[in-house]
CSV table of C-alpha atoms in Angstrom, one decimal:
chain,number,residue,atom,x,y,z
Y,1,MET,CA,-47.4,-22.9,28.9
Y,2,ALA,CA,-46.7,-19.3,29.9
Y,3,THR,CA,-43.4,-18.6,31.7
Y,4,SER,CA,-43.9,-17.1,35.1
Y,5,PRO,CA,-42.2,-13.7,35.8
Y,6,ALA,CA,-39.9,-15.5,38.3
Y,7,SER,CA,-38.6,-18.1,35.8
Y,8,PRO,CA,-35.1,-17.7,34.5
Y,9,GLN,CA,-34.9,-16.2,31.0
Y,10,ALA,CA,-32.3,-18.5,29.7
Y,11,LEU,CA,-32.4,-17.1,26.1
Y,12,LYS,CA,-32.2,-13.5,27.1
Y,13,GLY,CA,-30.0,-11.7,24.5
Y,14,VAL,CA,-30.6,-14.3,21.8
Y,15,ASN,CA,-32.2,-12.9,18.6
Y,16,ILE,CA,-34.4,-15.2,16.5
Y,17,LEU,CA,-36.0,-14.5,13.1
Y,18,SER,CA,-38.7,-16.8,12.0
Y,19,LEU,CA,-40.1,-17.2,8.4
Y,20,SER,CA,-42.3,-20.1,9.5
Y,21,LEU,CA,-46.0,-20.2,8.9
Y,22,ASN,CA,-48.9,-22.3,10.1
Y,23,LEU,CA,-48.4,-24.1,13.4
Y,24,PRO,CA,-45.0,-25.8,14.2
Y,25,GLY,CA,-42.7,-22.7,13.6
Y,26,PRO,CA,-44.9,-20.2,15.4
Y,27,ALA,CA,-45.5,-22.6,18.3
Y,28,ALA,CA,-41.8,-23.0,18.6
Y,29,LEU,CA,-41.2,-19.2,18.4
Y,30,LEU,CA,-43.7,-18.5,21.1
Y,31,ARG,CA,-41.9,-20.9,23.5
Y,32,LEU,CA,-38.6,-19.4,22.6
Y,33,ARG,CA,-39.9,-15.9,23.4
Y,34,GLN,CA,-41.2,-17.3,26.8
Y,35,MET,CA,-37.6,-18.3,27.5
Y,36,GLY,CA,-36.5,-14.8,27.0
Y,37,ALA,CA,-35.4,-14.7,23.3
Y,38,SER,CA,-36.0,-11.6,21.2
Y,39,CYS,CA,-38.3,-12.9,18.4
Y,40,VAL,CA,-39.2,-11.5,15.1
Y,41,LYS,CA,-41.4,-13.1,12.4
Y,42,PHE,CA,-41.5,-12.1,8.7
Y,43,GLU,CA,-44.8,-13.0,7.0
Y,44,PRO,CA,-45.6,-12.7,3.3
Y,45,PRO,CA,-48.3,-10.2,2.2
Y,46,ALA,CA,-51.9,-11.2,2.8
Y,47,PRO,CA,-53.8,-12.6,-0.2
Y,48,ALA,CA,-55.4,-10.1,-2.5
Y,49,ASN,CA,-58.8,-9.0,-1.3
Y,50,ALA,CA,-58.4,-10.8,2.0
Y,51,PRO,CA,-60.8,-9.9,4.8
Y,52,ALA,CA,-59.7,-7.7,7.6
Y,53,GLY,CA,-57.5,-9.5,10.1
Y,54,ILE,CA,-56.2,-12.1,7.6
Y,55,THR,CA,-52.4,-12.0,7.2
Y,56,GLY,CA,-50.0,-13.9,5.0
Y,57,ASP,CA,-50.0,-16.8,7.5
Y,58,PRO,CA,-52.8,-19.3,6.8
Y,59,MET,CA,-53.3,-19.7,10.5
Y,60,SER,CA,-55.0,-16.3,10.7
Y,61,LEU,CA,-57.6,-17.8,8.3
Y,62,TYR,CA,-57.9,-21.2,10.1
Y,63,SER,CA,-58.3,-19.6,13.5
Y,64,CYS,CA,-57.9,-16.0,14.6
Y,65,ALA,CA,-57.8,-17.1,18.2
Y,66,ALA,CA,-54.9,-19.5,17.6
Y,67,TYR,CA,-53.1,-16.9,15.5
Y,68,ASP,CA,-53.3,-14.3,18.2
Y,69,ALA,CA,-52.2,-16.7,20.9
Y,70,LEU,CA,-49.2,-17.9,18.9
Y,71,HIS,CA,-48.0,-14.4,18.2
Y,72,ALA,CA,-48.3,-12.8,21.7
Y,73,GLY,CA,-45.2,-10.7,22.3
Y,74,ILE,CA,-43.8,-11.5,18.8
Y,75,ARG,CA,-42.9,-8.6,16.5
Y,76,VAL,CA,-44.5,-9.4,13.1
Y,77,GLU,CA,-43.5,-7.7,9.9
Y,78,THR,CA,-45.0,-8.1,6.4
Y,79,VAL,CA,-42.1,-8.8,4.1
Y,80,ASP,CA,-42.3,-10.0,0.5
Y,81,LEU,CA,-39.1,-12.1,0.2
Y,82,LYS,CA,-39.7,-12.5,-3.5
Y,83,THR,CA,-38.9,-8.8,-4.1
Y,84,GLU,CA,-35.6,-7.0,-4.1
Y,85,ALA,CA,-36.9,-4.8,-1.2
Y,86,GLY,CA,-37.9,-7.8,0.7
Y,87,GLN,CA,-34.5,-9.5,0.2
Y,88,HIS,CA,-32.8,-6.3,1.4
Y,89,ARG,CA,-35.0,-6.2,4.5
Y,90,LEU,CA,-34.3,-9.9,5.2
Y,91,HIS,CA,-30.5,-9.6,5.0
Y,92,SER,CA,-30.5,-6.4,7.0
Y,93,GLU,CA,-32.3,-8.3,9.8
Y,94,LEU,CA,-30.1,-11.4,9.4
Y,95,ALA,CA,-27.0,-9.3,10.3
Y,96,ASN,CA,-28.4,-9.1,13.9
Y,97,ILE,CA,-29.9,-12.6,14.2
Y,98,ASP,CA,-28.5,-15.6,16.0
Y,99,VAL,CA,-30.9,-18.3,14.7
Y,100,LEU,CA,-33.1,-18.4,11.6
Y,101,LEU,CA,-36.2,-20.5,11.8
Y,102,THR,CA,-37.8,-21.7,8.6
Y,103,SER,CA,-40.5,-24.1,7.4
Y,104,PHE,CA,-40.0,-24.2,3.6
Y,105,ARG,CA,-39.0,-27.1,1.4
Y,106,PRO,CA,-35.3,-27.1,0.5
Y,107,SER,CA,-36.1,-26.0,-3.1
Y,108,ALA,CA,-38.0,-23.0,-1.8
Y,109,LEU,CA,-35.2,-22.0,0.5
Y,110,ARG,CA,-32.8,-22.1,-2.5
Y,111,LYS,CA,-35.1,-19.8,-4.5
Y,112,LEU,CA,-35.1,-17.3,-1.7
Y,113,GLY,CA,-31.3,-17.4,-1.5
Y,114,LEU,CA,-31.3,-19.2,1.9
Y,115,ASP,CA,-29.7,-22.5,1.1
Y,116,TRP,CA,-27.3,-23.4,3.9
Y,117,ASP,CA,-24.0,-23.1,2.0
Y,118,GLY,CA,-24.7,-19.6,0.9
Y,119,LEU,CA,-26.2,-18.5,4.2
Y,120,HIS,CA,-23.3,-19.9,6.2
Y,121,GLN,CA,-20.8,-18.2,3.9
Y,122,HIS,CA,-22.4,-14.7,4.3
Y,123,CYS,CA,-23.4,-15.1,8.0
Y,124,PRO,CA,-20.9,-17.7,9.5
Y,125,ALA,CA,-22.2,-17.1,13.1
Y,126,LEU,CA,-25.8,-17.6,12.2
Y,127,SER,CA,-27.6,-21.0,12.8
Y,128,LEU,CA,-30.5,-22.3,10.8
Y,129,VAL,CA,-33.3,-24.5,12.1
Y,130,ALA,CA,-35.2,-25.8,9.2
Y,131,ILE,CA,-38.6,-27.4,9.9
Y,132,VAL,CA,-39.5,-29.9,7.1
Y,133,GLY,CA,-42.1,-32.5,6.6
Y,134,ALA,CA,-39.9,-35.6,6.2
Y,135,PRO,CA,-36.1,-35.9,6.6
Y,136,SER,CA,-33.8,-35.3,3.7
Y,137,PRO,CA,-33.8,-36.6,1.0
Y,138,GLN,CA,-37.6,-36.8,1.3
Y,139,ALA,CA,-38.0,-33.2,2.4
Y,140,GLU,CA,-39.6,-32.2,-0.9
Y,141,LEU,CA,-42.5,-34.7,-0.5
Y,142,PRO,CA,-45.9,-33.2,0.4
Y,143,GLY,CA,-47.4,-34.1,3.8
Y,144,HIS,CA,-49.2,-32.8,6.8
Y,145,ASP,CA,-49.8,-33.7,10.4
Y,146,LEU,CA,-52.5,-36.3,9.6
Y,147,THR,CA,-50.3,-38.2,7.1
Y,148,TYR,CA,-47.3,-38.3,9.4
Y,149,LEU,CA,-49.5,-39.7,12.2
Y,150,ALA,CA,-51.0,-42.2,9.9
Y,151,GLU,CA,-47.5,-43.2,8.7
Y,152,ASN,CA,-46.6,-44.0,12.3
Y,153,GLU,CA,-49.9,-45.9,13.1
Y,154,LEU,CA,-51.2,-43.2,15.4
Y,155,VAL,CA,-54.6,-42.9,13.6
Y,156,THR,CA,-57.4,-45.3,14.5
Y,157,GLY,CA,-60.6,-45.9,12.6
Y,158,LEU,CA,-62.0,-42.9,10.7
Y,159,ASP,CA,-61.8,-40.5,13.7
Y,160,LEU,CA,-59.4,-37.5,13.3
Y,161,PRO,CA,-56.8,-37.2,16.1
Y,162,ALA,CA,-57.8,-34.9,19.0
Y,163,THR,CA,-55.0,-32.5,18.3
Y,164,LEU,CA,-52.1,-31.8,15.9
Y,165,TYR,CA,-49.6,-34.1,17.5
Y,166,ALA,CA,-46.9,-34.1,14.9
Y,167,ASP,CA,-47.0,-30.3,14.5
Y,168,MET,CA,-46.8,-29.6,18.3
Y,169,GLY,CA,-44.2,-32.4,18.8
Y,170,GLY,CA,-42.2,-30.8,15.9
Y,171,ALA,CA,-42.4,-27.4,17.6
Y,172,LEU,CA,-40.8,-28.8,20.7
Y,173,MET,CA,-38.1,-30.5,18.6
Y,174,ALA,CA,-37.5,-27.1,16.9
Y,175,VAL,CA,-37.1,-25.5,20.3
Y,176,GLU,CA,-34.6,-28.2,21.2
Y,177,ALA,CA,-32.7,-27.5,18.0
Y,178,VAL,CA,-32.5,-23.8,18.8
Y,179,LEU,CA,-31.1,-24.6,22.3
Y,180,GLN,CA,-28.5,-26.8,20.7
Y,181,ALA,CA,-27.6,-24.1,18.2
Y,182,VAL,CA,-27.2,-21.5,20.9
Y,183,LEU,CA,-25.0,-23.8,23.0
Y,184,LEU,CA,-22.8,-24.7,20.0
Y,185,GLN,CA,-22.5,-21.0,19.0
Y,186,GLY,CA,-21.2,-20.3,22.5
Y,187,ARG,CA,-18.5,-23.0,22.2
Y,188,THR,CA,-17.4,-22.5,18.6
Y,189,GLY,CA,-18.5,-19.1,17.5
Y,190,GLN,CA,-19.9,-20.7,14.4
Y,191,GLY,CA,-23.5,-21.3,13.2
Y,192,HIS,CA,-24.9,-24.7,12.6
Y,193,ARG,CA,-27.7,-26.2,10.6
Y,194,PHE,CA,-30.4,-28.4,12.1
Y,195,GLU,CA,-33.3,-30.1,10.3
Y,196,VAL,CA,-36.5,-30.9,12.2
Y,197,ALA,CA,-38.8,-33.3,10.4
Y,198,LEU,CA,-42.4,-33.5,11.4
Y,199,SER,CA,-42.6,-37.1,10.4
Y,200,GLN,CA,-39.8,-37.8,12.9
Y,201,ALA,CA,-41.7,-36.0,15.6
Y,202,ALA,CA,-44.6,-38.3,14.9
Y,203,ALA,CA,-42.3,-41.3,15.0
Y,204,HIS,CA,-40.9,-40.1,18.4
Y,205,LEU,CA,-44.4,-39.9,19.8
Y,206,ALA,CA,-45.2,-43.3,18.4
Y,207,GLN,CA,-42.3,-45.1,20.1
Y,208,PRO,CA,-44.3,-46.5,23.0
Y,209,HIS,CA,-46.8,-48.0,20.5
Y,210,HIS,CA,-44.0,-49.6,18.5
Y,211,TRP,CA,-42.3,-50.9,21.6
Y,212,GLY,CA,-45.6,-52.7,22.4
Y,213,LEU,CA,-46.3,-50.6,25.6
Y,214,THR,CA,-49.8,-49.7,24.4
Y,215,GLN,CA,-50.8,-52.8,22.4
Y,216,PRO,CA,-54.2,-54.2,23.2
Y,217,GLY,CA,-54.3,-56.3,26.4
Y,218,THR,CA,-51.0,-54.9,27.8
Y,219,LEU,CA,-50.8,-52.9,31.1
Y,220,LEU,CA,-51.2,-49.6,29.2
Y,221,GLY,CA,-53.3,-51.0,26.4
Y,222,GLY,CA,-56.5,-51.9,28.3
Y,223,GLY,CA,-55.3,-55.0,30.1
Y,224,HIS,CA,-55.0,-53.3,33.5
Y,225,ALA,CA,-58.4,-52.7,35.2
Y,226,GLY,CA,-57.1,-49.5,36.9
Y,227,TYR,CA,-55.8,-47.9,33.7
Y,228,GLN,CA,-59.0,-47.5,31.8
Y,229,LEU,CA,-61.8,-45.3,30.5
Y,230,TYR,CA,-65.1,-46.1,32.1
Y,231,ARG,CA,-68.7,-44.8,31.7
Y,232,CYS,CA,-70.2,-43.2,34.8
Y,233,LEU,CA,-73.7,-41.7,35.4
Y,234,ASP,CA,-73.2,-38.4,33.6
Y,235,GLY,CA,-70.0,-38.9,31.6
Y,236,ARG,CA,-66.8,-40.8,31.5
Y,237,VAL,CA,-63.9,-41.3,33.8
Y,238,ALA,CA,-60.2,-41.7,33.0
Y,239,LEU,CA,-58.5,-43.9,35.7
Y,240,ALA,CA,-54.7,-44.2,36.0
Y,241,ALA,CA,-54.3,-46.3,39.1
Y,242,LEU,CA,-51.4,-48.2,37.6
Y,243,GLU,CA,-48.9,-48.6,40.5
Y,244,PRO,CA,-49.9,-51.2,43.1
Y,245,HIS,CA,-50.5,-48.6,45.9
Y,246,PHE,CA,-52.9,-46.7,43.6
Y,247,ALA,CA,-54.5,-49.9,42.4
Y,248,ARG,CA,-55.0,-51.0,46.0
Y,249,SER,CA,-56.7,-47.7,46.9
Y,250,LEU,CA,-59.0,-48.1,43.9
Y,251,CYS,CA,-60.0,-51.6,44.9
Y,252,THR,CA,-60.6,-50.5,48.5
Y,253,ALA,CA,-62.9,-47.6,47.2
Y,254,ALA,CA,-64.7,-50.0,45.0
Y,255,GLY,CA,-65.2,-52.6,47.8
Y,256,LEU,CA,-62.9,-55.2,46.3
Y,257,THR,CA,-60.7,-57.4,48.4
Y,258,TRP,CA,-57.1,-56.8,47.4
Y,259,THR,CA,-54.9,-59.8,46.8
Y,260,THR,CA,-52.0,-59.1,44.5
Y,261,PRO,CA,-51.3,-56.7,41.6
Y,262,ALA,CA,-52.1,-59.6,39.3
Y,263,MET,CA,-55.8,-59.2,40.1
Y,264,MET,CA,-55.8,-56.0,38.1
Y,265,MET,CA,-55.3,-58.0,34.9
Y,266,GLU,CA,-58.4,-60.1,35.5
Y,267,ALA,CA,-61.6,-59.5,33.6
Y,268,SER,CA,-63.7,-59.9,36.8
Y,269,THR,CA,-61.8,-57.0,38.4
Y,270,ARG,CA,-62.4,-54.8,35.4
Y,271,GLN,CA,-66.1,-55.7,35.4
Y,272,ALA,CA,-66.5,-55.0,39.1
Y,273,ILE,CA,-64.8,-51.6,38.7
Y,274,ALA,CA,-66.9,-50.8,35.6
Y,275,GLY,CA,-70.1,-51.5,37.6
Y,276,PHE,CA,-68.9,-49.4,40.6
Y,277,VAL,CA,-68.1,-46.4,38.4
Y,278,ALA,CA,-71.3,-46.7,36.3
Y,279,GLN,CA,-73.4,-46.1,39.5
Y,280,ARG,CA,-71.7,-42.8,40.4
Y,281,SER,CA,-71.6,-39.3,39.0
Y,282,CYS,CA,-68.5,-37.4,37.9
Y,283,GLN,CA,-68.6,-35.2,41.0
Y,284,ALA,CA,-68.9,-38.2,43.3
Y,285,LEU,CA,-66.0,-40.0,41.6
Y,286,GLN,CA,-63.9,-36.9,41.9
Y,287,GLU,CA,-64.5,-36.6,45.6
Y,288,LEU,CA,-63.8,-40.3,46.0
Y,289,ALA,CA,-60.5,-40.0,44.2
Y,290,LEU,CA,-59.4,-37.1,46.4
Y,291,GLN,CA,-60.4,-39.1,49.5
Y,292,HIS,CA,-58.5,-42.3,48.5
Y,293,ASP,CA,-55.6,-40.7,46.5
Y,294,ILE,CA,-56.5,-42.2,43.2
Y,295,PRO,CA,-55.3,-40.7,39.8
Y,296,LEU,CA,-58.6,-39.9,38.1
Y,297,HIS,CA,-60.1,-37.3,35.7
Y,298,THR,CA,-63.7,-37.1,34.7
Y,299,LEU,CA,-65.1,-36.0,31.3
Y,300,GLN,CA,-68.7,-34.9,31.4
Y,301,ASN,CA,-69.9,-35.8,27.9
């Protein structure tokens, strides 16, 4: 979400360097820039014989549109950290940086001379936010968004998830870690290390499921007639008439006699609302929702 010009720039004056590739790190860096931080990203050189527009970040190959959106307002430099010149450029930049954002495995950080002990010794005021797949000591294990979601029971059937939940959740947790780092730097004058694990981001998103809030048959798991997906004439409708006043409005619109909130857990209520919705178009249902103050969204497919 873009920050409006009138929004307070809470991170103005904070300098951030990112070495992160793919999605979580760049998504976090973009939000930090929107908060006013001065953001720089170092990318490795593009692969040999890469087409025009392809950079050292694989996201530029996956989706040019996504890459461009993620780097709006970000100063990007090509720096080969495996070379002496690249290391010199890195440490020259680190001298002016408040927070370093990475997404390497711990062993790769050590090879680049960026293990925390050495980094903290040379730059005691610098904080490190390290995005990893799984928390230490499993941070060396391979994984991706899909495996972290599956691990936390957030994948159903053989359908791929609608978006990259663990990556985007991890990006928000990385932003949170940067904010913590800046607050602590202001209090102590010292840098601090934070580890953000994508598997833990997935676990955080999965908590309502593990608490039983979305288990089949519960209020949020299909048991409540007003909290459902229904077919309509030309698409689908997502209803979220969960609270009694919304549920009562839904029943009134559907021509049902309201008794108590318990009626919303009855199969007959669900069948009646399904029949009512099935006879109407998306547009008609949108107009009805506005008229009766019902939380509703239509999907024309």
